[in-house]
mmCIF file of C-alpha atoms in Angstrom:
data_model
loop_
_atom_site.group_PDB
_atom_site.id
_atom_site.type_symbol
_atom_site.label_atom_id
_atom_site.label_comp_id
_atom_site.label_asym_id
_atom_site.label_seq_id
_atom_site.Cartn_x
_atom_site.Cartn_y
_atom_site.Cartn_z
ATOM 1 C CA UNK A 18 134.869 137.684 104.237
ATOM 2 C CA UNK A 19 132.992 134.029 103.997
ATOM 3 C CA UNK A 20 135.402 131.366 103.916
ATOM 4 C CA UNK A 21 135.178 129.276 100.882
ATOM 5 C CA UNK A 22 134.106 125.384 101.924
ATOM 6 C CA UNK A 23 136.838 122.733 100.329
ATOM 7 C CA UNK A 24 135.562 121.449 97.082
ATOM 8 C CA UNK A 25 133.101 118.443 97.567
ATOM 9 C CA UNK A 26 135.787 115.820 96.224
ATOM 10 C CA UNK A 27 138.810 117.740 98.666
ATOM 11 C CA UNK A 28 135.856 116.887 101.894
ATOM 12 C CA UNK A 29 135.335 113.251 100.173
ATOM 13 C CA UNK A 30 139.475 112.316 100.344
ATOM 14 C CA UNK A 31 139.395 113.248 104.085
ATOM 15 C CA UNK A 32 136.638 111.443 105.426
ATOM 16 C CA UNK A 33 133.085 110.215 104.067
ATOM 17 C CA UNK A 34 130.470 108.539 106.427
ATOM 18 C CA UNK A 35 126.842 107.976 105.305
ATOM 19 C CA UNK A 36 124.200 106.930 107.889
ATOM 20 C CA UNK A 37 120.678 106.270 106.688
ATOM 21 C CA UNK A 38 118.030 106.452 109.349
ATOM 22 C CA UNK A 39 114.203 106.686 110.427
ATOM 23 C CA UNK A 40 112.632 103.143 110.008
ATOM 24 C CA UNK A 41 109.936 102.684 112.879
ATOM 25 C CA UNK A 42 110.682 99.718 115.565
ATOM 26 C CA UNK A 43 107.988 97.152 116.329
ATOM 27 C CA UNK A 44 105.757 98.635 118.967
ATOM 28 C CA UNK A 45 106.179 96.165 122.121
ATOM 29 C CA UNK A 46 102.678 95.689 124.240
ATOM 30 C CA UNK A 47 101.921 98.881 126.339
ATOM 31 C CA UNK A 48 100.882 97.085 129.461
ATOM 32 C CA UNK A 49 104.137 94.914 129.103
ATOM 33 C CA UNK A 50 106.533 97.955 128.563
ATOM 34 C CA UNK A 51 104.757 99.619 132.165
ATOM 35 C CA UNK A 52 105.681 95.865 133.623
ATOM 36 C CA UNK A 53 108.886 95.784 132.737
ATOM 37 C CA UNK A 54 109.938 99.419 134.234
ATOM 38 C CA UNK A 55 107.895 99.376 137.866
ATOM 39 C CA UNK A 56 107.148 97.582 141.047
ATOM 40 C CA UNK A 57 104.215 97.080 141.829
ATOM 41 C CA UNK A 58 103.017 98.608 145.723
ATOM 42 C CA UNK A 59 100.624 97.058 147.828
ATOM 43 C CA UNK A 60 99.883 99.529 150.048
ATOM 44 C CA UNK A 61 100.012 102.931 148.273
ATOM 45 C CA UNK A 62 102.014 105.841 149.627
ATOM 46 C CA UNK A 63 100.245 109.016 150.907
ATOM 47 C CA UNK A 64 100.516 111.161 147.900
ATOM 48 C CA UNK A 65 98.972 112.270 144.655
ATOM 49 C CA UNK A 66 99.715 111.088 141.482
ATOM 50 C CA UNK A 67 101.151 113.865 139.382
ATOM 51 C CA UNK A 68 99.477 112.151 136.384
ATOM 52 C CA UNK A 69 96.019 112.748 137.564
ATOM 53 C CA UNK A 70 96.380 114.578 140.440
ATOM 54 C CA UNK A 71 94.228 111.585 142.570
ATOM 55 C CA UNK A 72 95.568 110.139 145.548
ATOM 56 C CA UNK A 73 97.263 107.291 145.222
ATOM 57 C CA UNK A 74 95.065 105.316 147.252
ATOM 58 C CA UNK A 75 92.247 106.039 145.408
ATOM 59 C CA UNK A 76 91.205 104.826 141.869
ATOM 60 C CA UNK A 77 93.810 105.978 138.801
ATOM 61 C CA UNK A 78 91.708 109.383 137.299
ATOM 62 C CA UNK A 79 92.266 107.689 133.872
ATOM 63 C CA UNK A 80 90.407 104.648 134.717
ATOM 64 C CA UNK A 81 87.071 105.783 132.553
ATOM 65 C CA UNK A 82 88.927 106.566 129.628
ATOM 66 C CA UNK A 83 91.620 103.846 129.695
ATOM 67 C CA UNK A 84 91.308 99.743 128.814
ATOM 68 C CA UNK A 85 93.122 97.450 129.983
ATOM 69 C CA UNK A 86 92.486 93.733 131.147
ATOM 70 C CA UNK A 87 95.749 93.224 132.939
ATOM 71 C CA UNK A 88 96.052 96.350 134.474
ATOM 72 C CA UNK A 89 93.262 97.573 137.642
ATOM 73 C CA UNK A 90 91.951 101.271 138.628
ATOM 74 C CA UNK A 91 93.679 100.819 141.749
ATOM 75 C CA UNK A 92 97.128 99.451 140.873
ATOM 76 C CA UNK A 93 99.869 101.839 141.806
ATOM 77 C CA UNK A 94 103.672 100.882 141.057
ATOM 78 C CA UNK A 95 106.892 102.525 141.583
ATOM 79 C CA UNK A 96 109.590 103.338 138.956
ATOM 80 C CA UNK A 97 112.566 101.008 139.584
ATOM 81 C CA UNK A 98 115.456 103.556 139.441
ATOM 82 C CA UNK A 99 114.110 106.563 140.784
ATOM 83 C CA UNK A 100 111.214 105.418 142.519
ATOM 84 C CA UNK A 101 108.285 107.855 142.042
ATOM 85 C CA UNK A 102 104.907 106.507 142.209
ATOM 86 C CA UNK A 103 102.404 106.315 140.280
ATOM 87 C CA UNK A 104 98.864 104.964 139.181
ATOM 88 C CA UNK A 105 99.865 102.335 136.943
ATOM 89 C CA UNK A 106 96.878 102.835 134.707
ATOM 90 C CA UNK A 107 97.787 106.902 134.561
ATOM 91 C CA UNK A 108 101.791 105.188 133.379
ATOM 92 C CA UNK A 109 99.386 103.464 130.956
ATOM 93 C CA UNK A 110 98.017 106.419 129.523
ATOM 94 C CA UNK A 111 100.932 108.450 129.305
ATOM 95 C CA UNK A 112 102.893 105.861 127.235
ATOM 96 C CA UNK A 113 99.925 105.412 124.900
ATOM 97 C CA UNK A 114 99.455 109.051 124.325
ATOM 98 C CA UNK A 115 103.279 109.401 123.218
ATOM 99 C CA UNK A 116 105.524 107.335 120.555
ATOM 100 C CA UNK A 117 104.763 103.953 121.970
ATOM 101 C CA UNK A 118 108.647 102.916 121.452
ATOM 102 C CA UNK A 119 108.849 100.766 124.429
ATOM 103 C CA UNK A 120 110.414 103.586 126.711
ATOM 104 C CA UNK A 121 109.451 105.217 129.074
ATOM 105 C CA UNK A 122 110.555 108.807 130.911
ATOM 106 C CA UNK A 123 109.059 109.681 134.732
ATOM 107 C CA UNK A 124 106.930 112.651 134.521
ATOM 108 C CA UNK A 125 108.138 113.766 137.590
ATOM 109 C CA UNK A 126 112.225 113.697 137.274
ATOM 110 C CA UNK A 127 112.577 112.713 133.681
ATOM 111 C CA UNK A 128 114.392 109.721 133.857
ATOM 112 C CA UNK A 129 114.385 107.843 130.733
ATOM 113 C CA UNK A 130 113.651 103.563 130.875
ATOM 114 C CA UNK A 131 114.497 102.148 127.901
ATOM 115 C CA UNK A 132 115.646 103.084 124.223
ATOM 116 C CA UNK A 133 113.683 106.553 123.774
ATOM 117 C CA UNK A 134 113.420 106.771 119.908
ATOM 118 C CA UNK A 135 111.615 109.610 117.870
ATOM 119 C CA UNK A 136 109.220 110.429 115.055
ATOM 120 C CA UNK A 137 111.912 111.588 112.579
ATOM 121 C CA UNK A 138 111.446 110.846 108.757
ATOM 122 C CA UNK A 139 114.137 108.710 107.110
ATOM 123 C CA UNK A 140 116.778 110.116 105.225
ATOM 124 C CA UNK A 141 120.516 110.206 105.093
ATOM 125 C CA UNK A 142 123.114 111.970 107.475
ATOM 126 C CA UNK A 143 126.802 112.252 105.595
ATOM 127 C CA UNK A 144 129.756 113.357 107.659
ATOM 128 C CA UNK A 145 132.893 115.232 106.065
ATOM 129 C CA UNK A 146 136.193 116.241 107.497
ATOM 130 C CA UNK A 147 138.153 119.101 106.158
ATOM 131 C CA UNK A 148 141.346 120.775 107.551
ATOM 132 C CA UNK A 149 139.901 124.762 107.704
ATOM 133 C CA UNK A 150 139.211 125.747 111.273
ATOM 134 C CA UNK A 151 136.054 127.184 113.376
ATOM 135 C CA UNK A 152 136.158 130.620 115.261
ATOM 136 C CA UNK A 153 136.857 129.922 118.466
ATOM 137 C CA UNK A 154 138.479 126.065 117.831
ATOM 138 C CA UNK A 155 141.772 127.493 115.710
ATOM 139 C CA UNK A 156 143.349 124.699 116.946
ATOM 140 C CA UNK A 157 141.714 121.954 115.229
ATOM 141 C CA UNK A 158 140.441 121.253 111.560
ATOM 142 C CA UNK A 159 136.459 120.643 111.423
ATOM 143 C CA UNK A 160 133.469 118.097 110.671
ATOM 144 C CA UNK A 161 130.739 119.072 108.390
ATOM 145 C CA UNK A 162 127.328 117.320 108.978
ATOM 146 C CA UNK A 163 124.824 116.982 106.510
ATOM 147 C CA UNK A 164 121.148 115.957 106.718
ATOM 148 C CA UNK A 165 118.907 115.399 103.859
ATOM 149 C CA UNK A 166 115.095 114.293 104.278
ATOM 150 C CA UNK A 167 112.881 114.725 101.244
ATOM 151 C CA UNK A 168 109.677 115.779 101.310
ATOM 152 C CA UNK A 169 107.257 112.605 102.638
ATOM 153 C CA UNK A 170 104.176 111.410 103.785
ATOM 154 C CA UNK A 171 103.456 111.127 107.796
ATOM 155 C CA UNK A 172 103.382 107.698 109.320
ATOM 156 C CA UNK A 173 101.265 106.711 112.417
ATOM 157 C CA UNK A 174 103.611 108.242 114.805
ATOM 158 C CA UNK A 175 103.418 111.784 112.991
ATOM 159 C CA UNK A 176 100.450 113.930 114.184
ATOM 160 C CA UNK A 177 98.804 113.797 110.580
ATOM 161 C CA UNK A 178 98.941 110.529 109.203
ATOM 162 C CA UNK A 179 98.509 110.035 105.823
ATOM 163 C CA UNK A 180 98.831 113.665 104.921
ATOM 164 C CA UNK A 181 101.860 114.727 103.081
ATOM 165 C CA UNK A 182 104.981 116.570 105.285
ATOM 166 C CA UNK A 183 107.296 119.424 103.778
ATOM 167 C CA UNK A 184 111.626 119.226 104.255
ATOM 168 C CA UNK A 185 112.407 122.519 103.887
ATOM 169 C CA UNK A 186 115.826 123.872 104.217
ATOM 170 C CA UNK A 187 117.474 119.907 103.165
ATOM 171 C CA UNK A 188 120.492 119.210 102.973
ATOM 172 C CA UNK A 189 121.284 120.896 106.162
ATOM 173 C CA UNK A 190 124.830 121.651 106.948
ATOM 174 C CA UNK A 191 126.556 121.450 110.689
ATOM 175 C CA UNK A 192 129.877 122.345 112.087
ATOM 176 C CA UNK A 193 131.856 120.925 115.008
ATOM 177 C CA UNK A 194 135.586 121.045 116.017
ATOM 178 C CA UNK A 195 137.592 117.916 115.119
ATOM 179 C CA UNK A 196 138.492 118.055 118.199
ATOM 180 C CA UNK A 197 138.472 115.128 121.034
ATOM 181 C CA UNK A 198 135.139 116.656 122.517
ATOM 182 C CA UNK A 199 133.635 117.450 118.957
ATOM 183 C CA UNK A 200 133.972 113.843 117.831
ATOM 184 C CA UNK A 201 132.851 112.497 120.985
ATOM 185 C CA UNK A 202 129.637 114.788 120.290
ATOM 186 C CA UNK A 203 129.501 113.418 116.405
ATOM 187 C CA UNK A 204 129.449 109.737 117.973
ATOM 188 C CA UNK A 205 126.613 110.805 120.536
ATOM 189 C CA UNK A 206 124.680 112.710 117.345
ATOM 190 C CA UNK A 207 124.672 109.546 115.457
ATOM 191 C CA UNK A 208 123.175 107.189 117.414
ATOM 192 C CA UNK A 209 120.482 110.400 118.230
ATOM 193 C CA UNK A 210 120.028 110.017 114.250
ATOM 194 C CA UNK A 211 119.713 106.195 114.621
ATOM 195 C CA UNK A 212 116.823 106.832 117.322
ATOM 196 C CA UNK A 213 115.250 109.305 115.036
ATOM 197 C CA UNK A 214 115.244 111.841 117.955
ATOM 198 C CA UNK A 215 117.166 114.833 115.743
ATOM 199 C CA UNK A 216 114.178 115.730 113.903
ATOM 200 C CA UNK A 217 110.543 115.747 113.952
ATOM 201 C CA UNK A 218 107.391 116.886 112.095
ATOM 202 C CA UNK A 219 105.659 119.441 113.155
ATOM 203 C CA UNK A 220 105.188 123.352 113.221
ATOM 204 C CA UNK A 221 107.992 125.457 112.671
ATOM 205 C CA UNK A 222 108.719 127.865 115.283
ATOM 206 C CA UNK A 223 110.141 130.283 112.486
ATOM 207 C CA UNK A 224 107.415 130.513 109.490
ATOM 208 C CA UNK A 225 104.784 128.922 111.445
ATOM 209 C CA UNK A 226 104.087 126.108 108.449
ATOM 210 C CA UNK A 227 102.527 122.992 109.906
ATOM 211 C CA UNK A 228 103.253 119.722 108.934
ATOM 212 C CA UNK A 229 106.909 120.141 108.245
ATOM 213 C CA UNK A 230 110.277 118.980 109.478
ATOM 214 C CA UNK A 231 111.490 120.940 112.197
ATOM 215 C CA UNK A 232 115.002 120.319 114.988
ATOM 216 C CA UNK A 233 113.989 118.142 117.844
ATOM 217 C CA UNK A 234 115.737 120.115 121.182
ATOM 218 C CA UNK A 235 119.095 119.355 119.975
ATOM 219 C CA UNK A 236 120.793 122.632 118.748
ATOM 220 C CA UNK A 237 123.043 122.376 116.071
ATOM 221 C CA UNK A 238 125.701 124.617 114.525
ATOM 222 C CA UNK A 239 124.699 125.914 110.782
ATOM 223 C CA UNK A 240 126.939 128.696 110.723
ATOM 224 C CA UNK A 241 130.761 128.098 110.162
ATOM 225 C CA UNK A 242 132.533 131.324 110.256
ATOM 226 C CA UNK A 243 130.263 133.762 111.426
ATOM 227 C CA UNK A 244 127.571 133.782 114.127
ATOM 228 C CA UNK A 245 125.184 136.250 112.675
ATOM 229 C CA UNK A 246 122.145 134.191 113.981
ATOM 230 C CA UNK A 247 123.848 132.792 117.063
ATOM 231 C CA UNK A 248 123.961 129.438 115.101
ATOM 232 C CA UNK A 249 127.754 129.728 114.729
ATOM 233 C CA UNK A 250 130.933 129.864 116.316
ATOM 234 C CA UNK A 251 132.806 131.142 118.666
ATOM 235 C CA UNK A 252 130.544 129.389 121.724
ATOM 236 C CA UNK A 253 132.394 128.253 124.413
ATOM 237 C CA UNK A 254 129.858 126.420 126.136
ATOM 238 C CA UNK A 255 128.089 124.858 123.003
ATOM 239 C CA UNK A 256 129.693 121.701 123.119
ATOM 240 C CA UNK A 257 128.858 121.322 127.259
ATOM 241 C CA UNK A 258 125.346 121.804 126.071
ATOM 242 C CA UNK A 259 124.395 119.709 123.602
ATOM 243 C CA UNK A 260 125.816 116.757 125.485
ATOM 244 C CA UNK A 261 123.410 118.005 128.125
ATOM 245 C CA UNK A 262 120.507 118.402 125.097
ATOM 246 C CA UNK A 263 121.347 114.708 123.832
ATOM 247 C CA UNK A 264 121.566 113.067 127.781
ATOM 248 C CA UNK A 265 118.097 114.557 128.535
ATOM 249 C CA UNK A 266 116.957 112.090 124.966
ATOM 250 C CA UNK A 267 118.689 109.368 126.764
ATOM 251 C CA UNK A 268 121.505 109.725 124.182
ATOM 252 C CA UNK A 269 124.996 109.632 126.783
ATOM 253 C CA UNK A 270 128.167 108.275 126.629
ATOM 254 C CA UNK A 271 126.879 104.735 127.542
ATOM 255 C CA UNK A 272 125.403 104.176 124.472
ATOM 256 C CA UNK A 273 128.364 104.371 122.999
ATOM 257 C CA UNK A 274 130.512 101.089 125.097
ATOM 258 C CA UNK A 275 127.233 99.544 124.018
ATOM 259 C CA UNK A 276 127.711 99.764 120.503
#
C-alpha cells in the first residue's frame, strides 16, 4: 500500500527551506580564464595533444579556426594541479565551445579549475522534513525535495536561444534519509542548485522531446516507498554515489567550509 505523504502544513511545521536559483554569472575573458589555470612551457614535451591530436611541438590544430591576439599557434601550457599539457590555443577552444563560466575541467583526467556552473533555468528548490521513514533507512525520518521550473525561454548558454523550452514533470519530488549522510548530501545538492548544474535543457532520454528540461548526471530519488522504476528506496549504495555524481561537477565537501 502507498504511504500517504504528511499534509503540506504537517511538512511546513517541521522544516521549510526555499532556494531560488539559475541567474547566469558574468562571463570572465576566455584567454584570461586559460591564464589563470596553466603554466606556460617553453620547450614542449614529446607528446600529442589530446585536443587535436598534433604534437605538441607543432602548431595547435585549432589555430585556423581560433582568434586570439594574446594567445600564439605554438603556445603549449601545462595544467597547474595535474599537469597535462596542452596547446593552449586547443584549451582556448575547448572553453569557448562549452558554458564559458570561468572553469575549466582537463580533458584528459577531468579535473575541475574553478567554480563549474551549469545551464539550468531558474526556479525554486523547497526542502521539507517529515518524521515517516524510507525503505531501507527505518531508522531515521526523511527530507522531501522539491524542484519547480516553469516553462521558459533559452538563454545564450542553452543550445536554442531564443526559442521557447518545455518543464515537464515540475514540481519534482526527492527523497533522502534524515540521516547524518542524507543531510550532508542535501547541503552538497544545494550548492549543485546554486551552480545550476542539477538540470539542463535539452533532449529527454525518455520521450525524446527536444528543447526541454531534463536531470544533469546527478540521480535523484523520486520514489519514496517503492522502487518500481529503480528511482526509490531501499539502495544501499545510493548515497556513496551521488556524492561521487556531485564531486565529478566539482560539487565536494569543500564547498561547503567555504560557505
Amino acid at each position: 500500500s502507498c504511504q500517504q505523504l504528511p499534509s503540506r502544513a504537517q511538512q511546513m511545521l517541521l522544516m521549510h527551506f526555499s532556494l531560488l536559483g539559475g541567474t547566469p554569472k558574468p562571463e570572465p575573458q576566455p584567454e584570461q580564464v586559460i591564464k589563470n589555470y596553466t603554466e606556460e612551457l617553453q620547450v614542449p614535451p614529446d607528446e600529442d595533444c589530446i585536443i587535436c591530436m598534433e604534437k605538441l611541438s607543432a602548431a595547435s590544430g585549432y589555430s585556423d579556426v581560433t582568434d586570439s591576439k594574446a594567445i600564439g599557434p605554438l603556445a603549449v601550457g601545462r595544467l597547474t594541479k595535474c599537469s597535462h599539457a596542452f596547446h593552449l590555443l586547443c584549451l582556448l577552444a575547448m572553453y569557448c565551445n562549452g558554458n564559458k563560466d570561468g572553469s575549466l575541467q582537463c580533458p584528459s583526467c577531468k579535473t575541475i579549475y574553478g567554480e563549474k556552473t551549469g545551464t539550468q533555468p531558474q526556479g525554486k528548490m523547497e526542502v521539507l522534513r517529515f518524521q515517516m521513514s524510507l525503505p531501507g533507512h527505518e531508522d531515521c525520518g526523511t527530507i522531501l525535495i522539491v524542484y519547480n521550473i516553469p516553462h521558459g525561454i533559452q538563454g545564450p548558454e542553452h543550445p536554442n536561444p531564443g526559442k521557447p523550452f518545455t518543464a515537464r514533470g515540475f514540481p519534482r519530488q526527492c527523497y533522502l534519509p534524515d540521516n547524518a549522510q542524507g543531510r550532508k548530501v542535501l547541503e552538497l545538492l544545494k550548492v549543485a542548485w546554486k551552480r545550476r548544474l542539477i538540470f539542463t535543457v535539452g533532449t529527454s532520454s525518455t520521450t525524446g522531446e527536444t528543447d526541454t528540461v531534463v536531470w544533469n548526471e546527478i540521480h535523484h530519488k523520486t520514489e519514496m516507498d517503492r522502487n518500481v522504476t529503480g528511482h526509490g528506496y531501499p539502495d544501499p549504495n545510493y548515497l556513496q554515489n551521488v556524492l561521487a555524481e556531485l564531486a565529478a561537477q566539482g560539487v565536494t565537501e569543500d564547498c561547503l567550509e567555504q560557505q
